[in-house]
Amino acid sequence: MNYLIDTANLEDIRHCNEFYPISGVTTNPTLIAKEKTDFIALIKEIRNIIGPEKTLHIQTVQEKAEKMVEEAVFIKNTVGGAFCIKIPICEEGLKATMMLKEKGIKVTMTAIFTPAQALMAAKAGASYVAPYVNRLDNIIEDGVSVVGEIVKQFAIYGLDCQVLAASFKSCEQIHKCALSGCHNATIDAHLFKGLITHPMNDAAIAGFAKDWKAVYGDKSILDF
Ligand code: G3P
């Protein structure tokens, strides 16, 4: 499973890009608006941080298919590199997805809550579908099961579309999605740390340092 960071915060993107094996950045209008800064400068700086090969997912704010396509072309030309336009699932969004497929621009169909929506998005030509795991859990549905069913559908029909699960609030949700065969998970910066933290780690690392020091003092391997 690939990890992406779900934010437009430059500090968090810089940190996760440096310390974690992320394969891209996902944003949406809410995350962009949170930064309260110039949109173009922000998306260009995100590209600058992650480089041209990691995928940058940026969402359209248009409601009509033709305008979504126009915006997708504009954003792609602005940020360059590996790019996906995010489009929420709706009739206009599906139409735009089919038009963008013709133009060779990749689509991440977002705000997915059911396997039926995901299947329709994949048939329209989306490269990724983004089911919202925690928002489903919050209404006493099972976000992880929805992810698993979408993965299964894509495998059964051999569809060239990946699941990019989003809206996570816990490491357990992420872990269970990984077990379900989910291809990608986009997560908040703080959850990256959670995924590598275990109460026994500090003691294990301290033990190595203590045993080494007892014999070699302050010498490091490079001092030999
Ligand atoms: O990318 C979609 C994701 O940001 C939604 O997450 O936390 O608003 O449910 P959340």
Coordinates of C-alpha atoms and ligand atoms in Angstrom, one line a residue:
M1 CA 0.0 0.0 0.0
N2 CA 1.3 3.4 -0.9
Y3 CA 1.1 6.3 1.5
L4 CA 0.2 9.9 0.6
I5 CA -0.2 12.9 2.8
D6 CA -3.6 14.5 2.9
T7 CA -2.8 18.2 3.5
A8 CA -1.9 21.5 1.9
N9 CA 0.3 22.5 4.9
L10 CA 3.8 23.1 3.7
E11 CA 5.5 22.4 6.9
D12 CA 3.8 19.0 7.2
I13 CA 4.5 18.2 3.6
R14 CA 8.2 19.1 4.0
H15 CA 8.4 16.9 7.1
C16 CA 6.7 13.8 5.7
N17 CA 8.4 14.1 2.4
E18 CA 11.8 14.1 4.2
F19 CA 11.1 11.3 6.7
Y20 CA 8.5 9.0 5.2
P21 CA 8.3 7.1 1.9
I22 CA 5.3 9.1 0.6
S23 CA 4.2 8.7 -3.0
G24 CA 2.2 11.9 -3.3
V25 CA 0.1 14.7 -1.8
T26 CA -3.7 15.0 -1.8
T27 CA -5.5 18.2 -1.2
N28 CA -9.1 19.4 -1.4
P29 CA -10.8 22.8 -1.2
T30 CA -11.2 22.6 2.6
L31 CA -7.5 21.7 3.1
I32 CA -6.4 24.5 0.7
A33 CA -8.6 27.1 2.3
K34 CA -7.2 26.2 5.8
E35 CA -3.9 27.6 4.7
K36 CA -5.4 31.0 3.9
T37 CA -2.8 31.8 1.2
D38 CA -2.4 32.4 -2.5
F39 CA -3.6 29.2 -4.3
I40 CA -1.2 29.2 -7.2
A41 CA 1.9 30.0 -5.0
L42 CA 0.8 27.2 -2.6
I43 CA 0.4 24.4 -5.2
K44 CA 3.6 25.4 -6.9
E45 CA 5.5 25.2 -3.6
I46 CA 4.0 21.8 -2.9
R47 CA 5.3 20.6 -6.3
N48 CA 8.7 22.2 -5.5
I49 CA 8.9 20.2 -2.3
I50 CA 7.8 16.8 -3.6
G51 CA 9.5 17.0 -7.0
P52 CA 8.0 16.0 -10.4
E53 CA 7.6 12.3 -9.8
K54 CA 5.4 12.2 -6.7
T55 CA 1.7 12.5 -7.6
L56 CA -0.1 15.8 -6.7
H57 CA -3.9 15.5 -6.4
I58 CA -5.7 18.8 -6.6
Q59 CA -9.5 19.2 -6.6
T60 CA -11.6 21.2 -9.0
V61 CA -14.1 23.7 -7.6
Q62 CA -16.2 23.8 -10.7
E63 CA -19.7 22.2 -11.0
K64 CA -20.0 21.7 -14.8
A65 CA -18.1 19.1 -16.7
E66 CA -16.6 21.4 -19.4
K67 CA -15.4 23.9 -16.7
M68 CA -13.9 21.0 -14.6
V69 CA -12.0 19.9 -17.7
E70 CA -10.8 23.5 -18.3
E71 CA -9.7 23.8 -14.7
A72 CA -7.9 20.4 -14.8
V73 CA -5.9 21.5 -17.9
F74 CA -5.0 24.8 -16.2
I75 CA -3.9 23.2 -12.9
K76 CA -1.9 20.4 -14.7
N77 CA -0.1 23.1 -16.8
T78 CA 0.5 25.1 -13.6
V79 CA 2.0 22.4 -11.4
G80 CA 3.5 20.1 -14.0
G81 CA 4.8 16.6 -13.1
A82 CA 2.7 13.7 -12.0
F83 CA -0.8 15.0 -11.5
C84 CA -4.4 13.9 -10.9
I85 CA -7.4 16.2 -10.9
K86 CA -9.8 15.3 -8.0
I87 CA -13.4 15.4 -9.0
P88 CA -16.3 14.6 -6.6
I89 CA -18.6 11.8 -7.8
C90 CA -21.7 13.2 -9.5
E91 CA -23.1 13.2 -13.1
E92 CA -21.1 16.2 -14.2
G93 CA -18.0 14.7 -12.6
L94 CA -18.4 11.4 -14.5
K95 CA -18.9 13.3 -17.8
A96 CA -15.7 15.3 -17.0
T97 CA -13.8 12.1 -16.2
M98 CA -14.7 10.6 -19.6
M99 CA -13.6 13.8 -21.3
L100 CA -10.4 13.9 -19.4
K101 CA -9.6 10.3 -20.2
E102 CA -9.6 11.3 -23.9
K103 CA -7.1 14.1 -23.1
G104 CA -4.8 11.8 -21.0
I105 CA -5.4 13.7 -17.7
K106 CA -5.7 11.4 -14.8
V107 CA -8.7 11.7 -12.5
T108 CA -9.1 10.8 -8.8
M109 CA -12.9 10.5 -8.2
T110 CA -13.4 11.6 -4.6
A111 CA -16.2 11.8 -2.0
I112 CA -16.9 8.1 -2.6
F113 CA -19.1 6.4 0.0
T114 CA -20.3 3.2 -1.8
P115 CA -18.8 0.4 -3.9
A116 CA -21.4 1.2 -6.6
Q117 CA -20.1 4.8 -6.9
A118 CA -16.5 3.5 -7.1
L119 CA -17.4 1.0 -9.9
M120 CA -19.1 3.8 -11.9
A121 CA -16.1 6.1 -11.4
A122 CA -13.7 3.3 -12.6
K123 CA -15.9 2.6 -15.7
A124 CA -15.8 6.3 -16.5
G125 CA -12.0 6.1 -16.6
A126 CA -10.9 7.4 -13.2
S127 CA -7.4 6.3 -12.2
Y128 CA -8.2 6.4 -8.5
V129 CA -11.3 6.4 -6.3
A130 CA -11.2 8.0 -2.8
P131 CA -13.6 6.4 -0.3
Y132 CA -13.9 8.3 3.0
V133 CA -13.3 5.8 5.7
N134 CA -13.8 7.8 8.9
R135 CA -16.9 9.7 7.6
L136 CA -18.5 6.3 7.0
D137 CA -17.5 5.0 10.5
N138 CA -19.0 8.2 12.0
I139 CA -22.4 7.3 10.7
I140 CA -22.1 3.7 12.0
E141 CA -21.2 2.3 8.6
D142 CA -18.0 0.3 8.1
G143 CA -15.5 2.3 6.1
V144 CA -12.9 -0.4 6.0
S145 CA -15.5 -2.9 4.6
V146 CA -16.4 -0.4 1.9
V147 CA -12.7 -0.1 0.9
G148 CA -12.4 -4.0 0.9
E149 CA -15.5 -4.3 -1.4
I150 CA -14.2 -1.8 -3.8
V151 CA -10.8 -3.5 -4.0
K152 CA -12.6 -6.8 -4.6
Q153 CA -14.8 -5.3 -7.4
F154 CA -11.8 -3.9 -9.2
A155 CA -10.0 -7.2 -9.0
I156 CA -13.0 -9.2 -10.2
Y157 CA -13.5 -7.0 -13.3
G158 CA -9.8 -6.4 -13.9
L159 CA -10.4 -2.6 -13.8
D160 CA -7.4 -0.3 -14.2
C161 CA -8.4 1.9 -11.2
Q162 CA -6.9 2.0 -7.7
V163 CA -8.4 2.7 -4.3
L164 CA -6.9 5.8 -2.7
A165 CA -8.6 5.5 0.7
A166 CA -9.0 8.9 2.6
S167 CA -10.5 10.4 5.7
F168 CA -8.6 8.5 8.4
K169 CA -8.7 9.3 12.1
S170 CA -6.9 6.2 13.5
C171 CA -3.9 4.0 12.7
E172 CA -6.2 1.0 13.2
Q173 CA -8.4 2.1 10.2
I174 CA -5.2 2.4 8.1
H175 CA -3.9 -1.0 9.2
K176 CA -7.2 -2.7 8.4
C177 CA -7.3 -1.0 5.0
A178 CA -3.8 -2.3 4.3
L179 CA -5.0 -5.8 5.1
S180 CA -8.0 -5.5 2.8
G181 CA -5.6 -4.9 -0.2
C182 CA -6.2 -1.2 -0.5
H183 CA -3.7 0.2 -3.0
N184 CA -3.1 3.7 -1.5
A185 CA -4.0 5.6 1.8
T186 CA -3.8 9.3 2.1
I187 CA -3.4 10.4 5.7
D188 CA -2.8 13.3 8.1
A189 CA 0.8 14.1 9.1
H190 CA 0.3 13.1 12.7
L191 CA -0.8 9.6 11.7
F192 CA 2.5 8.9 10.0
K193 CA 4.2 9.1 13.4
G194 CA 1.5 6.9 14.9
L195 CA 2.1 4.2 12.4
I196 CA 5.8 3.8 13.5
T197 CA 5.3 4.2 17.2
H198 CA 5.3 1.4 19.7
P199 CA 5.8 1.6 23.5
M200 CA 8.7 -0.9 23.4
N201 CA 10.8 1.0 20.9
D202 CA 12.4 3.6 23.2
A203 CA 13.6 0.8 25.6
A204 CA 15.0 -1.2 22.7
I205 CA 16.9 1.7 21.2
A206 CA 18.2 2.8 24.6
G207 CA 19.4 -0.8 25.3
F208 CA 21.5 -0.8 22.1
A209 CA 23.1 2.6 23.0
K210 CA 23.8 1.5 26.7
D211 CA 25.5 -1.8 25.7
W212 CA 27.6 -0.1 23.0
K213 CA 28.7 2.6 25.4
A214 CA 29.7 0.1 28.1
V215 CA 32.4 -1.3 25.8
Y216 CA 33.3 1.5 23.3
G217 CA 32.4 4.7 25.3
D218 CA 31.7 7.7 23.0
K219 CA 33.3 6.1 19.9
S220 CA 31.1 5.7 16.9
I221 CA 31.7 3.2 14.1
L222 CA 33.1 6.0 12.0
D223 CA 35.8 6.6 14.7
F224 CA 37.4 3.1 14.0
Ligands
G3P1 O1 -9.2 13.9 1.0 C1 -10.5 13.7 1.7 C2 -10.3 13.8 3.1 O2 -9.5 15.0 3.4 C3 -11.5 13.9 3.9 O3 -11.1 13.8 5.2 O4 -11.0 14.2 7.6 O5 -12.4 15.7 6.2 O6 -13.1 13.3 6.6 P1 -12.0 14.3 6.5

